[in-house]
Amino acid sequence: MKRQPLRLAILEATRLLEQAGVASPRTDAELLAAHVLGVERGRLPLIPLVDPPVIEAIGQLVAQRAKRVPLQHLTGWAALGDITVSVGLGVFIPRPETELLLEWGLHLLEHREYPVVVDLCTGSGALALAFAHARPDAVVYAVDIDPNALAWARHNADARAADGDTPIRLYSGDVGDNTIFAELDGLVDLVVCNPPYVPPGGELPPEVIDYDPAQAVFAAEGGLAVIRQAVATAARLLRPGGGMAIEHDDSHGAAAPAIVTSRKVLTDVRDHRDLAGRPRFVTARRA
């Protein structure tokens, strides 16, 4: 069996993914090749030639990706901060945009010892686990209402704990329940939330519509219903000087901050843009 240039396989994969309308064809082609080879993407240039079965395996994954199966479903993982979590059918895939919310939260916690962090709508657990990894002294609580999401979060939490991270405290519950985490009222340093926030009927790529759970994507009241609940919960949980950060749709650049501002106990309300310059998350402090 004659070995073949990996570079040509990646070029062909990029062409096929581009034709299929994939947003980042070259990146996805390289990540799939790296996945098949079991190496980091940055090491691909060190592998000039590969065996035909490798080319075939890459081709099979590329064909799936061209059908708009999410990249993360094909590799089995998604990254957030300095960790990766397992993802697949039944759980929302963490997005790169959430990195900025994570950074904001870590900055807020910089000079606090043994902080208490609450992650509402935790999904795969990625945000809660990223905080637990970055801050081993933190006590991190996470909650979700969806049993499928909680199963993924439990799997990821067990894996991170096995790797030596401080275990998180994972709960089943509704962010709209005004008694959730009642024992933490006024004691929390940071509340974070990446809720469902897309207005019903919003146009989304096939990777989202066909694979992310609808209840993790769409929300009533033009996408603001769960944001409203999360803000109310954060206002109750935060200690004076504590902070909250809630992700929102790019159409909520005015509406989300307005909801936060309506809570008199929340001050220093600011909206933040993502790497593409779109309004993406709102932050505030407890007075």
PDB file of C-alpha atoms in Angstrom, residues 80 98-109 116-123 125-132 139-144 168 175 180-181 188-197 226-227 229-231 233-235 237-238 242-248 281-284:
ATOM      1  CA  LEU A  80     -13.850  25.493  27.014  1.00  0.00           C
ATOM      2  CA  THR A  98     -18.505  31.518  25.962  1.00  0.00           C
ATOM      3  CA  GLU A  99     -14.724  31.751  26.493  1.00  0.00           C
ATOM      4  CA  LEU A 100     -15.137  35.524  26.971  1.00  0.00           C
ATOM      5  CA  LEU A 101     -17.757  35.035  29.677  1.00  0.00           C
ATOM      6  CA  LEU A 102     -15.434  32.546  31.403  1.00  0.00           C
ATOM      7  CA  GLU A 103     -12.560  35.058  31.268  1.00  0.00           C
ATOM      8  CA  TRP A 104     -14.744  37.794  32.765  1.00  0.00           C
ATOM      9  CA  GLY A 105     -15.792  35.524  35.622  1.00  0.00           C
ATOM     10  CA  LEU A 106     -12.241  34.399  36.380  1.00  0.00           C
ATOM     11  CA  HIS A 107     -11.112  38.030  36.450  1.00  0.00           C
ATOM     12  CA  LEU A 108     -13.866  38.862  38.951  1.00  0.00           C
ATOM     13  CA  LEU A 109     -12.692  36.015  41.206  1.00  0.00           C
ATOM     14  CA  VAL A 116     -18.706  30.260  45.631  1.00  0.00           C
ATOM     15  CA  VAL A 117     -19.751  29.938  41.969  1.00  0.00           C
ATOM     16  CA  VAL A 118     -23.165  28.958  40.576  1.00  0.00           C
ATOM     17  CA  ASP A 119     -23.670  27.881  36.953  1.00  0.00           C
ATOM     18  CA  LEU A 120     -27.337  28.021  35.895  1.00  0.00           C
ATOM     19  CA  CYS A 121     -28.425  25.963  32.832  1.00  0.00           C
ATOM     20  CA  THR A 122     -25.157  24.006  32.978  1.00  0.00           C
ATOM     21  CA  GLY A 123     -25.820  21.672  30.005  1.00  0.00           C
ATOM     22  CA  GLY A 125     -21.216  21.119  32.657  1.00  0.00           C
ATOM     23  CA  ALA A 126     -18.480  22.815  30.624  1.00  0.00           C
ATOM     24  CA  LEU A 127     -18.671  26.264  32.244  1.00  0.00           C
ATOM     25  CA  ALA A 128     -18.895  24.947  35.818  1.00  0.00           C
ATOM     26  CA  LEU A 129     -16.042  22.501  35.195  1.00  0.00           C
ATOM     27  CA  ALA A 130     -13.867  25.186  33.572  1.00  0.00           C
ATOM     28  CA  PHE A 131     -14.227  27.310  36.720  1.00  0.00           C
ATOM     29  CA  ALA A 132     -13.510  24.322  38.985  1.00  0.00           C
ATOM     30  CA  VAL A 139     -17.037  25.669  45.534  1.00  0.00           C
ATOM     31  CA  VAL A 140     -18.907  25.308  42.239  1.00  0.00           C
ATOM     32  CA  TYR A 141     -22.624  24.504  42.017  1.00  0.00           C
ATOM     33  CA  ALA A 142     -24.295  23.621  38.703  1.00  0.00           C
ATOM     34  CA  VAL A 143     -27.931  23.010  37.799  1.00  0.00           C
ATOM     35  CA  ASP A 144     -29.987  21.961  34.782  1.00  0.00           C
ATOM     36  CA  ILE A 168     -18.513  20.276  41.365  1.00  0.00           C
ATOM     37  CA  VAL A 175     -33.781  28.193  37.035  1.00  0.00           C
ATOM     38  CA  ILE A 180     -33.521  26.989  43.949  1.00  0.00           C
ATOM     39  CA  PHE A 181     -30.273  27.141  45.975  1.00  0.00           C
ATOM     40  CA  VAL A 188     -22.471  33.590  46.087  1.00  0.00           C
ATOM     41  CA  ASP A 189     -19.464  35.368  44.548  1.00  0.00           C
ATOM     42  CA  LEU A 190     -20.298  34.631  40.921  1.00  0.00           C
ATOM     43  CA  VAL A 191     -23.404  33.507  39.011  1.00  0.00           C
ATOM     44  CA  VAL A 192     -22.923  32.520  35.366  1.00  0.00           C
ATOM     45  CA  CYS A 193     -25.489  31.338  32.850  1.00  0.00           C
ATOM     46  CA  ASN A 194     -25.547  30.332  29.194  1.00  0.00           C
ATOM     47  CA  PRO A 195     -29.322  29.893  28.905  1.00  0.00           C
ATOM     48  CA  PRO A 196     -31.544  29.058  25.945  1.00  0.00           C
ATOM     49  CA  TYR A 197     -31.954  32.480  24.318  1.00  0.00           C
ATOM     50  CA  VAL A 226     -34.990  32.191  30.800  1.00  0.00           C
ATOM     51  CA  ILE A 227     -32.676  35.219  30.896  1.00  0.00           C
ATOM     52  CA  GLN A 229     -35.444  34.020  35.402  1.00  0.00           C
ATOM     53  CA  ALA A 230     -31.644  33.796  35.606  1.00  0.00           C
ATOM     54  CA  VAL A 231     -31.345  37.506  36.438  1.00  0.00           C
ATOM     55  CA  THR A 233     -32.055  34.136  40.650  1.00  0.00           C
ATOM     56  CA  ALA A 234     -28.674  35.887  40.423  1.00  0.00           C
ATOM     57  CA  ALA A 235     -30.003  38.975  42.220  1.00  0.00           C
ATOM     58  CA  LEU A 237     -27.993  34.547  45.311  1.00  0.00           C
ATOM     59  CA  LEU A 238     -25.228  37.140  45.019  1.00  0.00           C
ATOM     60  CA  GLY A 242     -20.570  39.534  43.776  1.00  0.00           C
ATOM     61  CA  GLY A 243     -20.992  39.440  40.011  1.00  0.00           C
ATOM     62  CA  MET A 244     -23.170  37.815  37.366  1.00  0.00           C
ATOM     63  CA  ALA A 245     -22.623  37.123  33.681  1.00  0.00           C
ATOM     64  CA  ILE A 246     -25.396  35.902  31.376  1.00  0.00           C
ATOM     65  CA  GLU A 247     -25.030  35.093  27.688  1.00  0.00           C
ATOM     66  CA  HIS A 248     -27.718  36.316  25.265  1.00  0.00           C
ATOM     67  CA  PHE A 281     -23.283  38.674  27.289  1.00  0.00           C
ATOM     68  CA  VAL A 282     -24.352  41.036  30.046  1.00  0.00           C
ATOM     69  CA  THR A 283     -22.628  41.482  33.404  1.00  0.00           C
ATOM     70  CA  ALA A 284     -23.481  43.254  36.654  1.00  0.00           C
TER      71      ALA A 284
END
